[in-house]
mmCIF file of C-alpha atoms in Angstrom:
data_model
loop_
_atom_site.group_PDB
_atom_site.id
_atom_site.type_symbol
_atom_site.label_atom_id
_atom_site.label_comp_id
_atom_site.label_asym_id
_atom_site.label_seq_id
_atom_site.Cartn_x
_atom_site.Cartn_y
_atom_site.Cartn_z
ATOM 1 C CA MET V 1 0.000 0.000 0.000
ATOM 2 C CA ASN V 2 1.466 3.360 -0.952
ATOM 3 C CA ALA V 3 1.306 6.434 1.284
ATOM 4 C CA ASN V 4 -1.543 8.023 -0.695
ATOM 5 C CA GLU V 5 -3.798 5.060 0.077
ATOM 6 C CA ASN V 6 -3.694 6.169 3.710
ATOM 7 C CA GLN V 7 -5.637 9.310 2.721
ATOM 8 C CA ARG V 8 -8.522 9.739 5.144
ATOM 9 C CA ILE V 9 -11.876 8.282 4.109
ATOM 10 C CA LEU V 10 -14.838 10.447 5.080
ATOM 11 C CA TYR V 11 -18.015 8.782 6.343
ATOM 12 C CA ALA V 12 -21.681 9.745 6.565
ATOM 13 C CA VAL V 13 -24.344 8.040 8.651
ATOM 14 C CA PHE V 14 -26.976 6.017 6.807
ATOM 15 C CA GLU V 15 -30.633 5.781 7.933
ATOM 16 C CA ASN V 16 -30.005 2.837 10.272
ATOM 17 C CA GLY V 17 -27.063 4.462 12.051
ATOM 18 C CA ILE V 18 -24.413 2.618 10.023
ATOM 19 C CA GLN V 19 -21.496 4.735 8.837
ATOM 20 C CA LEU V 20 -20.815 4.402 5.113
ATOM 21 C CA PRO V 21 -17.902 5.875 3.172
ATOM 22 C CA ILE V 22 -18.533 8.966 1.096
ATOM 23 C CA LEU V 23 -17.686 8.053 -2.477
ATOM 24 C CA ASP V 24 -14.804 10.286 -3.570
ATOM 25 C CA ILE V 25 -13.409 9.510 -7.022
ATOM 26 C CA THR V 26 -10.192 11.356 -6.153
ATOM 27 C CA HIS V 27 -9.408 8.937 -3.324
ATOM 28 C CA PRO V 28 -6.510 6.577 -4.178
ATOM 29 C CA LEU V 29 -8.500 3.532 -2.993
ATOM 30 C CA PHE V 30 -11.245 4.352 -5.507
ATOM 31 C CA ASN V 31 -8.713 4.634 -8.311
ATOM 32 C CA ALA V 32 -6.990 1.411 -7.210
ATOM 33 C CA SER V 33 -10.303 -0.413 -7.751
ATOM 34 C CA ILE V 34 -10.210 0.345 -11.481
ATOM 35 C CA ASP V 35 -8.285 -1.918 -13.818
ATOM 36 C CA GLU V 36 -9.057 -0.664 -17.328
ATOM 37 C CA GLN V 37 -7.369 -3.611 -19.035
ATOM 38 C CA ALA V 38 -9.281 -6.224 -17.015
ATOM 39 C CA TYR V 39 -12.516 -4.355 -17.658
ATOM 40 C CA HIS V 40 -11.983 -4.212 -21.427
ATOM 41 C CA LEU V 41 -11.089 -7.913 -21.526
ATOM 42 C CA ASN V 42 -14.270 -8.686 -19.595
ATOM 43 C CA CYS V 43 -16.280 -6.634 -22.113
ATOM 44 C CA LEU V 44 -14.794 -8.634 -24.997
ATOM 45 C CA LYS V 45 -15.679 -11.904 -23.246
ATOM 46 C CA SER V 46 -19.236 -10.645 -22.689
ATOM 47 C CA VAL V 47 -19.650 -9.842 -26.381
ATOM 48 C CA ARG V 48 -18.449 -13.344 -27.304
ATOM 49 C CA SER V 49 -20.810 -14.871 -24.723
ATOM 50 C CA ILE V 50 -23.773 -12.943 -26.118
ATOM 51 C CA GLU V 51 -22.912 -14.038 -29.658
ATOM 52 C CA SER V 52 -22.684 -17.678 -28.480
ATOM 53 C CA LEU V 53 -26.024 -17.376 -26.678
ATOM 54 C CA LYS V 54 -27.686 -16.029 -29.846
ATOM 55 C CA LYS V 55 -26.629 -19.189 -31.730
ATOM 56 C CA MET V 56 -28.233 -21.537 -29.172
ATOM 57 C CA PRO V 57 -31.739 -22.974 -29.606
ATOM 58 C CA GLY V 58 -34.540 -20.848 -28.122
ATOM 59 C CA PHE V 59 -35.390 -23.260 -25.295
ATOM 60 C CA ILE V 60 -31.765 -23.136 -24.024
ATOM 61 C CA GLN V 61 -31.745 -19.331 -24.267
ATOM 62 C CA ASN V 62 -34.907 -19.283 -22.110
ATOM 63 C CA ILE V 63 -33.187 -21.439 -19.460
ATOM 64 C CA PHE V 64 -30.274 -18.957 -19.283
ATOM 65 C CA VAL V 65 -32.665 -16.016 -18.996
ATOM 66 C CA LYS V 66 -34.539 -17.695 -16.121
ATOM 67 C CA MET V 67 -31.258 -18.543 -14.369
ATOM 68 C CA SER V 68 -30.105 -14.921 -14.553
ATOM 69 C CA ASN V 69 -33.073 -13.732 -12.445
ATOM 70 C CA VAL V 70 -34.020 -11.152 -15.050
ATOM 71 C CA ASP V 71 -37.116 -9.308 -13.889
ATOM 72 C CA ASN V 72 -38.500 -5.805 -13.838
ATOM 73 C CA SER V 73 -36.621 -4.787 -10.706
ATOM 74 C CA TYR V 74 -33.786 -2.283 -10.507
ATOM 75 C CA PHE V 75 -30.780 -1.571 -8.328
ATOM 76 C CA SER V 76 -31.628 0.939 -5.642
ATOM 77 C CA GLY V 77 -29.487 4.042 -5.318
ATOM 78 C CA MET V 78 -27.794 2.630 -2.230
ATOM 79 C CA ARG V 79 -27.024 -0.736 -3.856
ATOM 80 C CA THR V 80 -25.583 1.095 -6.859
ATOM 81 C CA LEU V 81 -23.525 3.215 -4.459
ATOM 82 C CA LEU V 82 -22.131 0.027 -2.923
ATOM 83 C CA TYR V 83 -20.975 -1.214 -6.337
ATOM 84 C CA LYS V 84 -19.520 2.199 -7.188
ATOM 85 C CA LEU V 85 -17.509 2.201 -3.948
ATOM 86 C CA GLY V 86 -15.807 -0.984 -5.111
ATOM 87 C CA PRO V 87 -13.936 -3.530 -3.008
ATOM 88 C CA ASN V 88 -11.436 -1.108 -1.468
ATOM 89 C CA LEU V 89 -13.751 1.594 -0.130
ATOM 90 C CA SER V 90 -16.472 -0.882 0.876
ATOM 91 C CA ARG V 91 -14.112 -2.766 3.203
ATOM 92 C CA GLY V 92 -15.513 -2.818 6.701
ATOM 93 C CA ILE V 93 -19.152 -2.671 5.575
ATOM 94 C CA LYS V 94 -21.080 -5.755 6.666
ATOM 95 C CA LEU V 95 -22.190 -7.347 3.425
ATOM 96 C CA GLY V 96 -23.888 -10.585 2.583
ATOM 97 C CA PHE V 97 -21.956 -13.164 0.566
ATOM 98 C CA ARG V 98 -23.607 -12.186 -2.732
ATOM 99 C CA ASP V 99 -22.890 -8.465 -2.238
ATOM 100 C CA LYS V 100 -19.252 -9.140 -1.299
ATOM 101 C CA TRP V 101 -18.855 -11.233 -4.446
ATOM 102 C CA GLU V 102 -20.654 -8.708 -6.707
ATOM 103 C CA VAL V 103 -18.649 -5.699 -5.445
ATOM 104 C CA LYS V 104 -15.453 -7.440 -6.588
ATOM 105 C CA GLN V 105 -16.735 -8.339 -10.063
ATOM 106 C CA THR V 106 -15.062 -6.748 -13.052
ATOM 107 C CA SER V 107 -18.451 -6.075 -14.649
ATOM 108 C CA PHE V 108 -19.355 -3.618 -11.866
ATOM 109 C CA MET V 109 -16.073 -1.813 -12.487
ATOM 110 C CA GLY V 110 -17.911 -0.240 -15.414
ATOM 111 C CA LEU V 111 -20.022 1.739 -12.915
ATOM 112 C CA ARG V 112 -16.861 3.185 -11.375
ATOM 113 C CA ILE V 113 -15.284 3.955 -14.764
ATOM 114 C CA ARG V 114 -18.490 5.614 -15.982
ATOM 115 C CA LEU V 115 -18.785 7.676 -12.787
ATOM 116 C CA ARG V 116 -15.156 8.819 -12.984
ATOM 117 C CA ASP V 117 -15.387 9.714 -16.678
ATOM 118 C CA LEU V 118 -18.747 11.466 -16.308
ATOM 119 C CA CYS V 119 -17.545 13.628 -13.400
ATOM 120 C CA GLN V 120 -14.324 14.548 -15.182
ATOM 121 C CA ARG V 121 -16.292 15.513 -18.290
ATOM 122 C CA GLN V 122 -18.882 17.512 -16.343
ATOM 123 C CA SER V 123 -16.225 19.452 -14.443
ATOM 124 C CA LYS V 124 -14.389 20.288 -17.698
ATOM 125 C CA ILE V 125 -17.625 21.501 -19.298
ATOM 126 C CA LEU V 126 -18.608 23.535 -16.238
ATOM 127 C CA GLN V 127 -15.261 25.289 -15.652
ATOM 128 C CA PRO V 128 -15.501 27.762 -18.560
ATOM 129 C CA GLN V 129 -19.213 28.345 -17.873
ATOM 130 C CA LEU V 130 -18.541 29.117 -14.212
ATOM 131 C CA LYS V 131 -15.709 31.487 -15.189
ATOM 132 C CA GLN V 132 -17.856 33.280 -17.760
ATOM 133 C CA PHE V 133 -20.831 33.675 -15.400
ATOM 134 C CA PRO V 134 -19.486 34.148 -11.851
ATOM 135 C CA GLU V 135 -22.778 35.644 -10.637
ATOM 136 C CA ARG V 136 -24.913 32.648 -11.638
ATOM 137 C CA ASN V 137 -25.916 29.815 -9.364
ATOM 138 C CA LEU V 138 -25.220 26.165 -10.121
ATOM 139 C CA CYS V 139 -28.043 23.648 -10.254
ATOM 140 C CA PHE V 140 -27.740 19.880 -10.793
ATOM 141 C CA PHE V 141 -30.607 17.518 -11.641
ATOM 142 C CA ASN V 142 -30.197 13.794 -11.045
ATOM 143 C CA ILE V 143 -32.870 11.598 -12.622
ATOM 144 C CA ALA V 144 -32.924 8.274 -10.755
ATOM 145 C CA GLY V 145 -30.064 9.952 -8.941
ATOM 146 C CA GLY V 146 -29.665 7.729 -5.874
ATOM 147 C CA ALA V 147 -26.970 9.276 -3.701
ATOM 148 C CA ALA V 148 -26.054 11.914 -6.358
ATOM 149 C CA THR V 149 -22.469 10.647 -6.558
ATOM 150 C CA ASP V 150 -21.970 12.236 -9.978
ATOM 151 C CA SER V 151 -22.989 15.743 -8.839
ATOM 152 C CA ILE V 152 -21.059 15.483 -5.576
ATOM 153 C CA ASN V 153 -17.908 14.254 -7.319
ATOM 154 C CA THR V 154 -18.139 16.867 -10.039
ATOM 155 C CA LEU V 155 -18.138 19.438 -7.238
ATOM 156 C CA ILE V 156 -15.188 17.677 -5.571
ATOM 157 C CA LEU V 157 -13.226 17.914 -8.844
ATOM 158 C CA LEU V 158 -14.124 21.591 -9.305
ATOM 159 C CA GLN V 159 -13.203 22.350 -5.695
ATOM 160 C CA GLU V 160 -9.888 20.559 -6.122
ATOM 161 C CA SER V 161 -8.942 22.272 -9.396
ATOM 162 C CA GLU V 162 -10.403 25.791 -9.063
ATOM 163 C CA PRO V 163 -12.107 26.382 -5.695
ATOM 164 C CA GLU V 164 -12.722 30.069 -6.440
ATOM 165 C CA LEU V 165 -15.275 29.022 -9.081
ATOM 166 C CA LEU V 166 -17.567 27.697 -6.348
ATOM 167 C CA ARG V 167 -17.136 30.474 -3.760
ATOM 168 C CA SER V 168 -20.144 32.712 -3.109
ATOM 169 C CA ARG V 169 -22.251 30.667 -5.480
ATOM 170 C CA LYS V 170 -25.507 28.977 -4.508
ATOM 171 C CA ILE V 171 -25.254 25.287 -5.418
ATOM 172 C CA GLU V 172 -28.343 23.123 -5.628
ATOM 173 C CA ILE V 173 -28.549 19.355 -6.166
ATOM 174 C CA ASN V 174 -32.003 18.056 -7.083
ATOM 175 C CA ILE V 175 -32.423 14.283 -6.879
ATOM 176 C CA LEU V 176 -35.426 12.704 -8.567
ATOM 177 C CA ASP V 177 -35.728 9.114 -7.357
ATOM 178 C CA ILE V 178 -38.509 6.753 -6.321
ATOM 179 C CA ASP V 179 -36.793 5.808 -3.062
ATOM 180 C CA THR V 180 -35.666 8.239 -0.394
ATOM 181 C CA TYR V 181 -32.655 6.359 1.019
ATOM 182 C CA GLY V 182 -30.164 7.484 -1.635
ATOM 183 C CA PRO V 183 -31.202 11.158 -1.644
ATOM 184 C CA ASN V 184 -31.209 11.246 2.179
ATOM 185 C CA PHE V 185 -27.718 9.734 2.225
ATOM 186 C CA ALA V 186 -26.587 12.290 -0.390
ATOM 187 C CA LYS V 187 -27.688 15.106 1.931
ATOM 188 C CA ARG V 188 -25.752 13.545 4.788
ATOM 189 C CA CYS V 189 -22.655 13.247 2.574
ATOM 190 C CA ILE V 190 -22.951 16.897 1.583
ATOM 191 C CA ASP V 191 -23.305 17.906 5.245
ATOM 192 C CA VAL V 192 -20.048 16.055 6.045
ATOM 193 C CA LEU V 193 -18.216 17.509 3.028
#
Protein backbone atom coordinates (compact mmCIF):
# COMPACT_ATOMS: atom_id res chain seq x y z
CA MET A 1 0.00 0.00 0.00
CA ASN A 2 1.47 3.36 -0.95
CA ALA A 3 1.31 6.43 1.28
CA ASN A 4 -1.54 8.02 -0.70
CA GLU A 5 -3.80 5.06 0.08
CA ASN A 6 -3.69 6.17 3.71
CA GLN A 7 -5.64 9.31 2.72
CA ARG A 8 -8.52 9.74 5.14
CA ILE A 9 -11.88 8.28 4.11
CA LEU A 10 -14.84 10.45 5.08
CA TYR A 11 -18.02 8.78 6.34
CA ALA A 12 -21.68 9.74 6.56
CA VAL A 13 -24.34 8.04 8.65
CA PHE A 14 -26.98 6.02 6.81
CA GLU A 15 -30.63 5.78 7.93
CA ASN A 16 -30.01 2.84 10.27
CA GLY A 17 -27.06 4.46 12.05
CA ILE A 18 -24.41 2.62 10.02
CA GLN A 19 -21.50 4.74 8.84
CA LEU A 20 -20.82 4.40 5.11
CA PRO A 21 -17.90 5.88 3.17
CA ILE A 22 -18.53 8.97 1.10
CA LEU A 23 -17.69 8.05 -2.48
CA ASP A 24 -14.80 10.29 -3.57
CA ILE A 25 -13.41 9.51 -7.02
CA THR A 26 -10.19 11.36 -6.15
CA HIS A 27 -9.41 8.94 -3.32
CA PRO A 28 -6.51 6.58 -4.18
CA LEU A 29 -8.50 3.53 -2.99
CA PHE A 30 -11.24 4.35 -5.51
CA ASN A 31 -8.71 4.63 -8.31
CA ALA A 32 -6.99 1.41 -7.21
CA SER A 33 -10.30 -0.41 -7.75
CA ILE A 34 -10.21 0.35 -11.48
CA ASP A 35 -8.28 -1.92 -13.82
CA GLU A 36 -9.06 -0.66 -17.33
CA GLN A 37 -7.37 -3.61 -19.03
CA ALA A 38 -9.28 -6.22 -17.02
CA TYR A 39 -12.52 -4.36 -17.66
CA HIS A 40 -11.98 -4.21 -21.43
CA LEU A 41 -11.09 -7.91 -21.53
CA ASN A 42 -14.27 -8.69 -19.59
CA CYS A 43 -16.28 -6.63 -22.11
CA LEU A 44 -14.79 -8.63 -25.00
CA LYS A 45 -15.68 -11.90 -23.25
CA SER A 46 -19.24 -10.64 -22.69
CA VAL A 47 -19.65 -9.84 -26.38
CA ARG A 48 -18.45 -13.34 -27.30
CA SER A 49 -20.81 -14.87 -24.72
CA ILE A 50 -23.77 -12.94 -26.12
CA GLU A 51 -22.91 -14.04 -29.66
CA SER A 52 -22.68 -17.68 -28.48
CA LEU A 53 -26.02 -17.38 -26.68
CA LYS A 54 -27.69 -16.03 -29.85
CA LYS A 55 -26.63 -19.19 -31.73
CA MET A 56 -28.23 -21.54 -29.17
CA PRO A 57 -31.74 -22.97 -29.61
CA GLY A 58 -34.54 -20.85 -28.12
CA PHE A 59 -35.39 -23.26 -25.29
CA ILE A 60 -31.77 -23.14 -24.02
CA GLN A 61 -31.75 -19.33 -24.27
CA ASN A 62 -34.91 -19.28 -22.11
CA ILE A 63 -33.19 -21.44 -19.46
CA PHE A 64 -30.27 -18.96 -19.28
CA VAL A 65 -32.67 -16.02 -19.00
CA LYS A 66 -34.54 -17.70 -16.12
CA MET A 67 -31.26 -18.54 -14.37
CA SER A 68 -30.11 -14.92 -14.55
CA ASN A 69 -33.07 -13.73 -12.45
CA VAL A 70 -34.02 -11.15 -15.05
CA ASP A 71 -37.12 -9.31 -13.89
CA ASN A 72 -38.50 -5.80 -13.84
CA SER A 73 -36.62 -4.79 -10.71
CA TYR A 74 -33.79 -2.28 -10.51
CA PHE A 75 -30.78 -1.57 -8.33
CA SER A 76 -31.63 0.94 -5.64
CA GLY A 77 -29.49 4.04 -5.32
CA MET A 78 -27.79 2.63 -2.23
CA ARG A 79 -27.02 -0.74 -3.86
CA THR A 80 -25.58 1.09 -6.86
CA LEU A 81 -23.52 3.21 -4.46
CA LEU A 82 -22.13 0.03 -2.92
CA TYR A 83 -20.98 -1.21 -6.34
CA LYS A 84 -19.52 2.20 -7.19
CA LEU A 85 -17.51 2.20 -3.95
CA GLY A 86 -15.81 -0.98 -5.11
CA PRO A 87 -13.94 -3.53 -3.01
CA ASN A 88 -11.44 -1.11 -1.47
CA LEU A 89 -13.75 1.59 -0.13
CA SER A 90 -16.47 -0.88 0.88
CA ARG A 91 -14.11 -2.77 3.20
CA GLY A 92 -15.51 -2.82 6.70
CA ILE A 93 -19.15 -2.67 5.57
CA LYS A 94 -21.08 -5.76 6.67
CA LEU A 95 -22.19 -7.35 3.42
CA GLY A 96 -23.89 -10.59 2.58
CA PHE A 97 -21.96 -13.16 0.57
CA ARG A 98 -23.61 -12.19 -2.73
CA ASP A 99 -22.89 -8.47 -2.24
CA LYS A 100 -19.25 -9.14 -1.30
CA TRP A 101 -18.85 -11.23 -4.45
CA GLU A 102 -20.65 -8.71 -6.71
CA VAL A 103 -18.65 -5.70 -5.44
CA LYS A 104 -15.45 -7.44 -6.59
CA GLN A 105 -16.73 -8.34 -10.06
CA THR A 106 -15.06 -6.75 -13.05
CA SER A 107 -18.45 -6.07 -14.65
CA PHE A 108 -19.36 -3.62 -11.87
CA MET A 109 -16.07 -1.81 -12.49
CA GLY A 110 -17.91 -0.24 -15.41
CA LEU A 111 -20.02 1.74 -12.92
CA ARG A 112 -16.86 3.19 -11.37
CA ILE A 113 -15.28 3.96 -14.76
CA ARG A 114 -18.49 5.61 -15.98
CA LEU A 115 -18.79 7.68 -12.79
CA ARG A 116 -15.16 8.82 -12.98
CA ASP A 117 -15.39 9.71 -16.68
CA LEU A 118 -18.75 11.47 -16.31
CA CYS A 119 -17.54 13.63 -13.40
CA GLN A 120 -14.32 14.55 -15.18
CA ARG A 121 -16.29 15.51 -18.29
CA GLN A 122 -18.88 17.51 -16.34
CA SER A 123 -16.22 19.45 -14.44
CA LYS A 124 -14.39 20.29 -17.70
CA ILE A 125 -17.62 21.50 -19.30
CA LEU A 126 -18.61 23.54 -16.24
CA GLN A 127 -15.26 25.29 -15.65
CA PRO A 128 -15.50 27.76 -18.56
CA GLN A 129 -19.21 28.34 -17.87
CA LEU A 130 -18.54 29.12 -14.21
CA LYS A 131 -15.71 31.49 -15.19
CA GLN A 132 -17.86 33.28 -17.76
CA PHE A 133 -20.83 33.68 -15.40
CA PRO A 134 -19.49 34.15 -11.85
CA GLU A 135 -22.78 35.64 -10.64
CA ARG A 136 -24.91 32.65 -11.64
CA ASN A 137 -25.92 29.81 -9.36
CA LEU A 138 -25.22 26.16 -10.12
CA CYS A 139 -28.04 23.65 -10.25
CA PHE A 140 -27.74 19.88 -10.79
CA PHE A 141 -30.61 17.52 -11.64
CA ASN A 142 -30.20 13.79 -11.05
CA ILE A 143 -32.87 11.60 -12.62
CA ALA A 144 -32.92 8.27 -10.76
CA GLY A 145 -30.06 9.95 -8.94
CA GLY A 146 -29.66 7.73 -5.87
CA ALA A 147 -26.97 9.28 -3.70
CA ALA A 148 -26.05 11.91 -6.36
CA THR A 149 -22.47 10.65 -6.56
CA ASP A 150 -21.97 12.24 -9.98
CA SER A 151 -22.99 15.74 -8.84
CA ILE A 152 -21.06 15.48 -5.58
CA ASN A 153 -17.91 14.25 -7.32
CA THR A 154 -18.14 16.87 -10.04
CA LEU A 155 -18.14 19.44 -7.24
CA ILE A 156 -15.19 17.68 -5.57
CA LEU A 157 -13.23 17.91 -8.84
CA LEU A 158 -14.12 21.59 -9.31
CA GLN A 159 -13.20 22.35 -5.70
CA GLU A 160 -9.89 20.56 -6.12
CA SER A 161 -8.94 22.27 -9.40
CA GLU A 162 -10.40 25.79 -9.06
CA PRO A 163 -12.11 26.38 -5.69
CA GLU A 164 -12.72 30.07 -6.44
CA LEU A 165 -15.28 29.02 -9.08
CA LEU A 166 -17.57 27.70 -6.35
CA ARG A 167 -17.14 30.47 -3.76
CA SER A 168 -20.14 32.71 -3.11
CA ARG A 169 -22.25 30.67 -5.48
CA LYS A 170 -25.51 28.98 -4.51
CA ILE A 171 -25.25 25.29 -5.42
CA GLU A 172 -28.34 23.12 -5.63
CA ILE A 173 -28.55 19.36 -6.17
CA ASN A 174 -32.00 18.06 -7.08
CA ILE A 175 -32.42 14.28 -6.88
CA LEU A 176 -35.43 12.70 -8.57
CA ASP A 177 -35.73 9.11 -7.36
CA ILE A 178 -38.51 6.75 -6.32
CA ASP A 179 -36.79 5.81 -3.06
CA THR A 180 -35.67 8.24 -0.39
CA TYR A 181 -32.65 6.36 1.02
CA GLY A 182 -30.16 7.48 -1.63
CA PRO A 183 -31.20 11.16 -1.64
CA ASN A 184 -31.21 11.25 2.18
CA PHE A 185 -27.72 9.73 2.23
CA ALA A 186 -26.59 12.29 -0.39
CA LYS A 187 -27.69 15.11 1.93
CA ARG A 188 -25.75 13.55 4.79
CA CYS A 189 -22.65 13.25 2.57
CA ILE A 190 -22.95 16.90 1.58
CA ASP A 191 -23.30 17.91 5.24
CA VAL A 192 -20.05 16.05 6.04
CA LEU A 193 -18.22 17.51 3.03
